[in-house]
Coordinates of C-alpha atoms in Angstrom, one line a residue:
Chain A
X1 CA 132.2 96.4 -5.4
X2 CA 129.4 94.2 -4.0
X3 CA 127.4 95.2 -0.8
X4 CA 128.7 92.1 0.9
X5 CA 132.4 93.4 0.7
X6 CA 131.4 96.9 1.5
X7 CA 129.6 95.9 4.6
X8 CA 132.9 93.6 5.8
X9 CA 135.0 96.7 5.1
X10 CA 132.6 99.2 7.3
X11 CA 132.3 96.5 10.0
X12 CA 136.1 96.3 10.2
X13 CA 136.8 100.0 10.3
X14 CA 133.8 100.5 12.8
X15 CA 136.1 98.1 15.1
X16 CA 139.4 99.6 14.5
X17 CA 139.0 103.1 15.1
X18 CA 139.0 104.5 18.9
X19 CA 136.1 107.3 17.7
X20 CA 132.6 107.0 16.2
X21 CA 132.7 107.2 12.7
X22 CA 130.3 109.0 10.4
X23 CA 129.3 108.2 6.7
X24 CA 131.6 110.6 5.4
X25 CA 134.5 108.9 7.4
X26 CA 133.4 105.6 6.0
X27 CA 133.2 106.6 2.4
X28 CA 136.9 107.5 2.5
X29 CA 137.4 104.0 3.2
X30 CA 136.9 103.5 -0.7
X31 CA 138.8 105.1 -3.0
X32 CA 136.4 104.8 -5.8
X33 CA 133.2 107.1 -6.5
X34 CA 131.1 103.9 -6.9
X35 CA 130.5 103.6 -3.0
X36 CA 127.8 106.3 -2.1
X37 CA 126.5 107.2 1.1
X38 CA 123.6 105.2 0.5
X39 CA 125.6 102.2 0.0
X40 CA 127.3 102.9 3.4
X41 CA 123.8 103.4 5.4
X42 CA 122.6 100.0 3.7
X43 CA 125.9 98.3 4.8
X44 CA 125.3 100.0 8.6
X45 CA 121.5 98.9 8.1
X46 CA 122.5 95.1 7.6
X47 CA 125.4 94.9 10.1
X48 CA 122.6 95.9 12.4
X49 CA 120.4 93.1 11.2
X50 CA 123.3 90.6 11.6
X51 CA 124.1 91.7 15.1
X52 CA 120.3 91.4 16.3
X53 CA 121.0 88.0 18.2
X54 CA 124.7 89.1 18.9
X55 CA 126.5 90.6 22.1
X56 CA 127.4 93.5 19.9
X57 CA 125.3 96.4 18.4
X58 CA 125.8 99.6 16.4
X59 CA 124.8 102.9 18.3
X60 CA 124.3 105.9 16.3
X61 CA 125.6 109.0 18.0
X62 CA 125.9 112.7 17.4
X63 CA 129.3 112.3 15.6
X64 CA 128.9 108.8 13.7
X65 CA 128.6 105.2 14.3
X66 CA 130.0 103.1 17.3
X67 CA 130.3 99.4 17.7
X68 CA 129.8 98.5 21.1
X69 CA 128.6 95.7 23.4
X70 CA 125.2 95.5 24.6
X71 CA 124.0 96.8 27.9
X72 CA 122.6 93.0 28.6
X73 CA 126.1 91.7 28.6
X74 CA 127.9 93.9 31.1
X75 CA 126.7 91.8 34.1
X76 CA 129.0 88.9 32.7
X77 CA 131.7 91.4 31.6
X78 CA 132.0 92.7 35.1
X79 CA 132.8 89.4 36.4
X80 CA 135.8 89.4 34.6
X81 CA 137.1 93.0 35.1
X82 CA 139.3 93.9 37.9
X83 CA 138.2 97.6 38.4
X84 CA 134.3 98.7 38.3
X85 CA 133.7 102.1 37.1
X86 CA 133.4 104.4 40.1
X87 CA 129.9 105.3 41.1
X88 CA 128.7 109.1 40.2
X89 CA 127.7 110.9 43.3
X90 CA 124.3 112.8 43.4
X91 CA 126.0 116.1 43.7
X92 CA 128.0 115.2 40.7
X93 CA 124.9 114.1 38.8
X94 CA 122.8 116.9 39.7
X95 CA 125.5 119.3 38.6
X96 CA 126.0 117.2 35.3
X97 CA 122.0 117.7 34.8
X98 CA 122.1 121.5 35.3
X99 CA 124.6 122.0 32.8
X100 CA 123.0 119.3 30.5
X101 CA 119.8 120.9 30.4
X102 CA 120.4 124.6 31.3
X103 CA 123.4 125.0 29.2
X104 CA 125.0 127.3 28.9
X105 CA 124.9 128.1 32.7
X106 CA 127.4 129.7 35.3
X107 CA 128.2 128.0 38.3
X108 CA 126.6 130.7 40.4
X109 CA 123.3 129.7 38.4
X110 CA 123.9 126.1 39.4
X111 CA 124.2 127.1 42.9
X112 CA 120.9 129.1 42.8
X113 CA 119.3 126.0 41.9
X114 CA 120.7 123.2 44.2
X115 CA 121.0 125.6 47.2
X116 CA 124.7 124.8 47.7
X117 CA 127.9 125.8 46.6
X118 CA 129.4 123.9 43.7
X119 CA 132.6 122.0 44.5
X120 CA 135.4 122.7 42.6
X121 CA 136.3 119.1 42.6
X122 CA 133.1 118.3 41.0
X123 CA 133.7 120.9 38.3
X124 CA 137.1 119.6 37.8
X125 CA 136.2 116.2 37.4
X126 CA 133.5 117.0 34.9
X127 CA 136.0 118.7 32.7
X128 CA 138.7 116.1 33.2
X129 CA 136.3 113.4 32.0
X130 CA 135.5 116.0 29.2
X131 CA 131.7 115.8 29.4
X132 CA 131.2 119.8 30.2
X133 CA 133.6 122.6 28.7
X134 CA 133.8 126.3 28.9
X135 CA 131.7 127.7 26.0
X136 CA 131.9 131.2 26.6
X137 CA 131.5 134.1 29.1
X138 CA 128.1 135.5 30.7
X139 CA 128.2 139.3 30.3
X140 CA 127.7 140.2 33.7
X141 CA 130.2 141.0 36.6
X142 CA 132.9 139.3 37.2
X143 CA 132.4 137.6 33.7
X144 CA 131.5 134.1 34.9
X145 CA 132.4 131.1 32.5
X146 CA 129.3 129.7 30.7
X147 CA 129.5 125.6 30.9
X148 CA 128.0 123.3 28.4
X149 CA 128.3 119.7 27.6
X150 CA 130.5 118.2 25.0
X151 CA 130.3 115.5 22.3
X152 CA 132.1 113.0 24.6
X153 CA 129.1 113.6 27.2
X154 CA 126.8 112.3 24.6
X155 CA 129.1 109.2 23.5
X156 CA 129.5 108.6 27.0
X157 CA 125.9 108.4 28.0
X158 CA 124.9 106.8 24.5
X159 CA 122.9 109.6 23.5
X160 CA 122.5 110.9 19.8
X161 CA 121.8 114.1 20.7
X162 CA 120.8 116.6 23.6
X163 CA 117.0 116.1 22.4
X164 CA 117.3 112.4 23.5
X165 CA 118.0 113.2 27.2
X166 CA 114.9 112.2 29.3
X167 CA 112.5 115.1 29.7
X168 CA 112.2 117.5 32.5
X169 CA 109.6 117.3 35.0
X170 CA 106.6 119.8 34.4
X171 CA 106.5 122.7 37.0
X172 CA 103.3 122.6 38.8
X173 CA 101.8 126.2 38.7
X174 CA 101.8 127.8 41.8
X175 CA 99.6 130.7 40.9
X176 CA 96.9 128.8 39.4
X177 CA 97.0 126.6 42.8
X178 CA 96.8 129.6 45.0
X179 CA 93.7 130.3 43.6
X180 CA 92.3 127.3 44.9
X181 CA 93.4 127.8 48.4
X182 CA 91.8 129.7 51.0
X183 CA 94.3 131.7 52.6
X184 CA 92.5 132.9 55.7
X185 CA 92.2 129.2 57.1
X186 CA 93.9 128.9 60.1
X187 CA 97.6 127.2 59.2
X188 CA 98.9 124.3 61.2
Chain B
X3 CA 117.0 129.4 66.7
X4 CA 113.8 129.2 69.0
X5 CA 110.2 128.5 68.5
X6 CA 108.1 131.6 69.3
X7 CA 105.6 130.8 71.9
X8 CA 102.7 129.8 70.0
X9 CA 99.3 128.6 71.7
X10 CA 100.3 125.0 71.6
X11 CA 103.6 125.5 73.6
X12 CA 101.3 127.4 76.3
X13 CA 100.0 124.4 77.7
X14 CA 101.6 122.7 80.5
X15 CA 104.9 120.8 79.7
X16 CA 104.5 116.9 79.5
X17 CA 106.9 114.9 81.5
X18 CA 109.9 114.1 79.2
X19 CA 109.8 110.7 78.1
X20 CA 113.5 110.5 77.4
X21 CA 116.3 112.5 77.7
X22 CA 118.8 112.7 74.4
X23 CA 122.3 114.5 75.3
X24 CA 120.6 116.2 78.2
X25 CA 117.8 117.4 76.1
X26 CA 114.2 116.2 77.0
X27 CA 112.2 114.8 74.4
X28 CA 108.1 115.1 75.3
X29 CA 107.0 114.0 72.1
X30 CA 107.6 110.6 70.2
X31 CA 109.1 111.1 66.9
X32 CA 106.1 111.0 64.2
X33 CA 108.3 108.9 62.0
X34 CA 110.6 106.0 62.5
X35 CA 113.3 106.8 65.6
X36 CA 116.6 107.2 63.9
X37 CA 119.5 106.6 66.1
X38 CA 122.1 109.8 66.4
X39 CA 124.8 107.6 65.1
X40 CA 122.5 106.7 62.0
X41 CA 121.3 110.4 61.8
X42 CA 125.0 111.3 60.9
X43 CA 124.9 109.2 58.2
X44 CA 121.7 110.3 56.8
X45 CA 122.5 113.7 57.3
X46 CA 125.6 113.4 55.1
X47 CA 123.5 111.9 52.1
X48 CA 121.5 115.3 52.2
X49 CA 122.6 117.4 48.9
X50 CA 121.8 120.6 50.9
X51 CA 119.0 122.8 52.6
X52 CA 116.6 122.0 49.4
X53 CA 117.2 118.3 49.6
X54 CA 116.7 118.1 53.4
X55 CA 113.4 120.3 53.3
X56 CA 112.2 118.1 50.0
X57 CA 112.9 115.0 52.2
X58 CA 110.7 116.3 55.1
X59 CA 108.0 117.0 53.1
X60 CA 107.7 113.8 50.8
X61 CA 108.4 111.9 54.2
X62 CA 105.1 113.3 55.3
X63 CA 103.4 112.8 51.9
X64 CA 102.5 116.6 51.6
X65 CA 101.8 118.6 48.5
X66 CA 104.7 120.8 48.0
X67 CA 102.4 123.5 46.7
X68 CA 101.0 123.5 50.1
X69 CA 103.5 123.1 52.8
X70 CA 102.5 123.6 56.2
X71 CA 105.4 126.0 56.9
X72 CA 105.0 126.1 60.9
X73 CA 105.6 122.2 61.3
X74 CA 108.1 121.8 58.2
X75 CA 110.0 124.9 59.9
X76 CA 109.9 122.9 63.4
X77 CA 111.2 119.8 62.0
X78 CA 113.9 121.6 59.9
X79 CA 115.4 123.3 63.1
X80 CA 115.2 120.0 64.9
X81 CA 117.3 118.5 62.1
X82 CA 119.9 121.3 62.4
X83 CA 120.1 121.5 65.9
X84 CA 120.8 117.8 65.9
X85 CA 123.5 118.3 63.3
X86 CA 124.9 121.1 65.6
X87 CA 124.5 118.7 68.9
X88 CA 126.5 116.0 67.0
X89 CA 129.2 118.5 65.8
X90 CA 128.5 118.3 62.4
X91 CA 130.1 121.2 60.7
X92 CA 126.8 123.1 59.4
X93 CA 127.1 124.5 56.0
X94 CA 126.0 128.4 56.1
X95 CA 123.7 127.2 53.5
X96 CA 121.6 125.3 56.0
X97 CA 121.4 128.7 58.2
X98 CA 120.4 130.8 55.6
X99 CA 117.5 128.2 54.7
X100 CA 116.5 127.9 58.5
X101 CA 116.3 132.3 58.5
X102 CA 114.2 131.9 55.1
X103 CA 111.7 129.5 57.1
X104 CA 111.6 131.8 59.9
X105 CA 110.9 134.6 57.7
X106 CA 108.2 133.1 55.7
X107 CA 106.7 131.9 59.1
X108 CA 106.5 135.3 60.5
X109 CA 105.1 136.8 57.7
X110 CA 102.3 134.1 57.5
X111 CA 101.8 135.1 60.9
X112 CA 100.9 138.6 60.2
X113 CA 97.1 139.3 59.4
X114 CA 96.6 139.5 55.6
X115 CA 95.0 142.8 54.7
X116 CA 91.8 142.3 52.8
X117 CA 92.0 145.5 50.7
X118 CA 95.3 144.8 49.0
X119 CA 94.7 141.3 48.1
X120 CA 97.3 141.2 45.1
X121 CA 99.9 143.2 46.3
X122 CA 101.4 140.7 48.5
X123 CA 101.6 136.9 47.5
X124 CA 101.8 133.5 49.4
X125 CA 105.2 134.4 51.3
X126 CA 105.8 130.7 50.5
X127 CA 105.8 131.4 46.6
X128 CA 109.8 131.7 46.2
X129 CA 110.7 128.9 48.5
X130 CA 108.1 126.8 46.6
X131 CA 109.4 127.8 43.4
X132 CA 112.9 127.0 44.5
X133 CA 111.9 123.5 46.0
X134 CA 110.1 122.8 42.6
X135 CA 113.0 123.7 40.6
X136 CA 115.3 121.6 42.7
X137 CA 112.9 118.6 42.6
X138 CA 113.0 118.5 38.6
X139 CA 116.9 118.9 38.6
X140 CA 117.0 116.1 41.3
X141 CA 114.8 113.8 39.3
X142 CA 116.9 114.7 36.0
X143 CA 120.1 113.4 37.9
X144 CA 118.7 110.4 38.6
X145 CA 117.4 110.1 35.1
X146 CA 120.7 110.7 33.9
X147 CA 122.5 108.1 36.2
X148 CA 120.0 105.3 34.5
X149 CA 120.9 106.3 31.0
X150 CA 123.4 103.6 29.7
X151 CA 126.4 104.5 30.5
X152 CA 130.0 103.5 29.0
X153 CA 132.3 101.5 31.0
X154 CA 129.2 100.6 33.5
X155 CA 126.8 99.5 30.9
X156 CA 128.6 99.0 27.5
X157 CA 132.1 99.0 26.1
X158 CA 133.2 100.5 22.8
X159 CA 134.6 97.7 20.5
X160 CA 137.7 98.1 18.9
X161 CA 140.8 96.3 18.3
X162 CA 143.5 98.2 19.5
X163 CA 145.5 100.4 16.8
X164 CA 147.7 103.0 17.2
X165 CA 146.3 105.1 14.1
X166 CA 143.9 108.0 14.2
X167 CA 141.7 108.6 11.0
X168 CA 143.6 109.9 7.9
X169 CA 146.6 111.8 8.6
X170 CA 147.6 113.0 5.0
X171 CA 150.9 114.9 6.2
X172 CA 153.5 114.2 8.5
X173 CA 155.0 117.6 9.1
X174 CA 157.7 117.1 11.6
X175 CA 160.6 114.7 11.0
X176 CA 162.1 112.8 14.1
X177 CA 165.6 112.3 14.9
X178 CA 165.4 108.9 14.3
X179 CA 164.5 109.2 10.8
X180 CA 167.3 111.7 10.2
X181 CA 169.8 109.5 11.4
X182 CA 168.6 106.5 9.1
X183 CA 168.8 109.0 6.2
X184 CA 172.2 109.7 7.4
X185 CA 173.3 106.2 7.6
X186 CA 172.1 105.6 3.8
X187 CA 174.6 108.8 2.9
X188 CA 177.2 107.0 5.0
X189 CA 176.6 103.7 3.1
X190 CA 176.8 105.4 -0.3
X191 CA 179.9 107.5 1.0
X192 CA 181.4 104.3 1.9
X193 CA 181.2 102.6 -1.5
X194 CA 182.9 105.4 -3.0
X195 CA 186.1 105.5 -0.6
X196 CA 187.9 102.5 -2.1
X197 CA 191.4 104.3 -1.1
X198 CA 192.0 107.5 1.2
X199 CA 192.9 110.4 -0.4
X200 CA 194.6 113.2 1.4
X201 CA 192.3 116.4 1.2
X202 CA 191.7 119.8 2.5
X203 CA 190.3 119.6 6.0
X204 CA 186.5 120.5 5.7
X205 CA 185.3 123.0 7.9
X206 CA 181.4 122.7 9.5
X207 CA 181.2 126.4 9.4
X208 CA 181.9 126.7 5.5
X209 CA 179.7 123.7 5.1
X210 CA 177.0 125.4 6.8
X211 CA 177.3 128.5 4.5
X212 CA 177.2 126.5 1.5
X213 CA 174.1 124.6 2.7
X214 CA 172.5 127.9 3.3
X215 CA 173.7 129.2 -0.1
X216 CA 172.1 126.1 -1.6
X217 CA 168.9 126.5 -0.2
X218 CA 168.7 130.3 -0.7
X219 CA 167.7 129.6 -4.5
X220 CA 164.4 129.1 -2.6
X221 CA 163.9 125.6 -4.1
X222 CA 163.1 122.4 -1.8
X223 CA 165.8 120.2 -1.7
X224 CA 166.0 116.6 -1.0
X225 CA 168.2 115.9 2.0
X226 CA 170.6 113.5 0.1
X227 CA 171.2 116.1 -2.6
X228 CA 173.2 118.0 -0.1
X229 CA 175.8 115.3 0.1
X230 CA 178.6 114.8 -2.2
X231 CA 179.6 111.1 -2.0
X232 CA 183.1 112.2 -3.6
X233 CA 184.0 113.6 -0.4
X234 CA 183.9 110.6 1.5
X235 CA 182.8 109.6 5.1
X236 CA 184.2 112.8 6.5
X237 CA 182.5 115.0 3.8
X238 CA 179.2 113.5 4.5
X239 CA 179.7 114.1 8.5
X240 CA 180.6 117.7 7.9
X241 CA 177.5 118.1 6.1
X242 CA 175.3 116.3 8.6
X243 CA 176.7 118.4 11.3
X244 CA 176.2 121.5 9.5
X245 CA 172.3 120.6 8.6
X246 CA 172.1 119.6 12.6
X247 CA 173.6 123.1 13.5
X248 CA 171.3 124.9 10.9
X249 CA 168.4 123.1 12.3
X250 CA 169.5 123.9 16.1
X251 CA 169.4 127.5 15.0
X252 CA 166.2 127.2 13.7
X253 CA 167.4 128.4 10.2
X254 CA 166.2 125.2 8.2
X255 CA 163.2 123.3 8.2
X256 CA 162.3 119.5 7.4
X257 CA 159.3 118.0 5.9
X258 CA 158.4 114.8 5.1
X259 CA 155.0 113.8 3.0
X260 CA 155.0 110.4 4.1
X261 CA 156.8 108.0 6.6
X262 CA 159.7 106.7 5.5
X263 CA 159.4 108.9 2.3
X264 CA 162.4 111.2 1.5
X265 CA 163.0 114.1 3.9
X266 CA 163.1 117.7 2.1
X267 CA 164.9 120.8 3.6
X268 CA 163.4 124.4 3.3
X269 CA 164.7 127.9 4.6
X270 CA 162.8 128.3 7.7
X271 CA 159.8 130.2 7.1
X272 CA 159.6 133.2 9.6

């Protein structure tokens, strides 16, 4: 089977399945042993080159490759769409950020950082969207559930892995700063 | 929460330049005047006491590591008093923070013993740690908000199809398939019955027993093997009813290896 044909089949497969496909899946398309992982990867690369000046692109995710529209196209797509996706509230995003960066984390630990109670509505929404899930229980009184993010979270936010999350800001060291201060100067 | 008398407050009080809901105001607000109606909107936008404190600090371009606790506490208390005046339902967390600020403030008023320098750190340390930690995640939340997001920034491309990835065995058989298979049996029975012959009455109960006997041997039996074309339509019906009864009683299992493939019967595995 020549490369061009492999490429066409891989392209059609990416379009026709709902979930991202990995190299293993894509190899299953061909019943012969003749098509190797290298061939699949080459096909994916060539497709990406083909799409360089198109409105779609291939995005690599945690569990495979997904064909998707380019973000630059969204402005125009929105003109035709009846329903815009709802905006995510700050409370929801902060909760999600804590789960993403600090997982596994309990609700109590989220509340410690945010200084306010975590609303059940938000946790339910995040679970409903399958962005977070219970990954276990903390060995502490009350056995609070530990929350973590899912593959669906990575897919939805276009991430290959958690390492791709934007870096957290550095903590400025209070101890070293304190030394540079004279505490006896009158405070205002 | 009232201000403790500090020397600043001891000076003769100035003429109030404004009265807001009966409260005299003697100082011009240092920032842009926010009408109470707007304040209601702004306050709703705060995600909690830490967020409100951060806002107060950032608005004055203050370093988070060196918060002037007196003035920040005063402003914070002013805000929550305003919320109170507006009949805002104050979350308990806001009051806890006010208490924490008051405590820090009073501890800072105490003279610092020179000898035990290291014994007690800056009373603000814990607050600063929490503010910093909150600020990091406030920023992280904004960063996540910017990430390209499905539906908002891109759409997955797929031509709609019902099929998922490689299902190799269809375990259950739906009733429609079963009826279709029965139809085939009936059609075959039709071919055989060119004339009617009187025969003994067939009982479903007997047939159930004979199907079970047939399957007791342990081998998988094809659905259509259980029908005897010579018995004609009536015989096929009795066999089919017997199979349905046994299925209902969970004595049988149906297996089909591929869509539209032959249906097999097994004894139920318990």
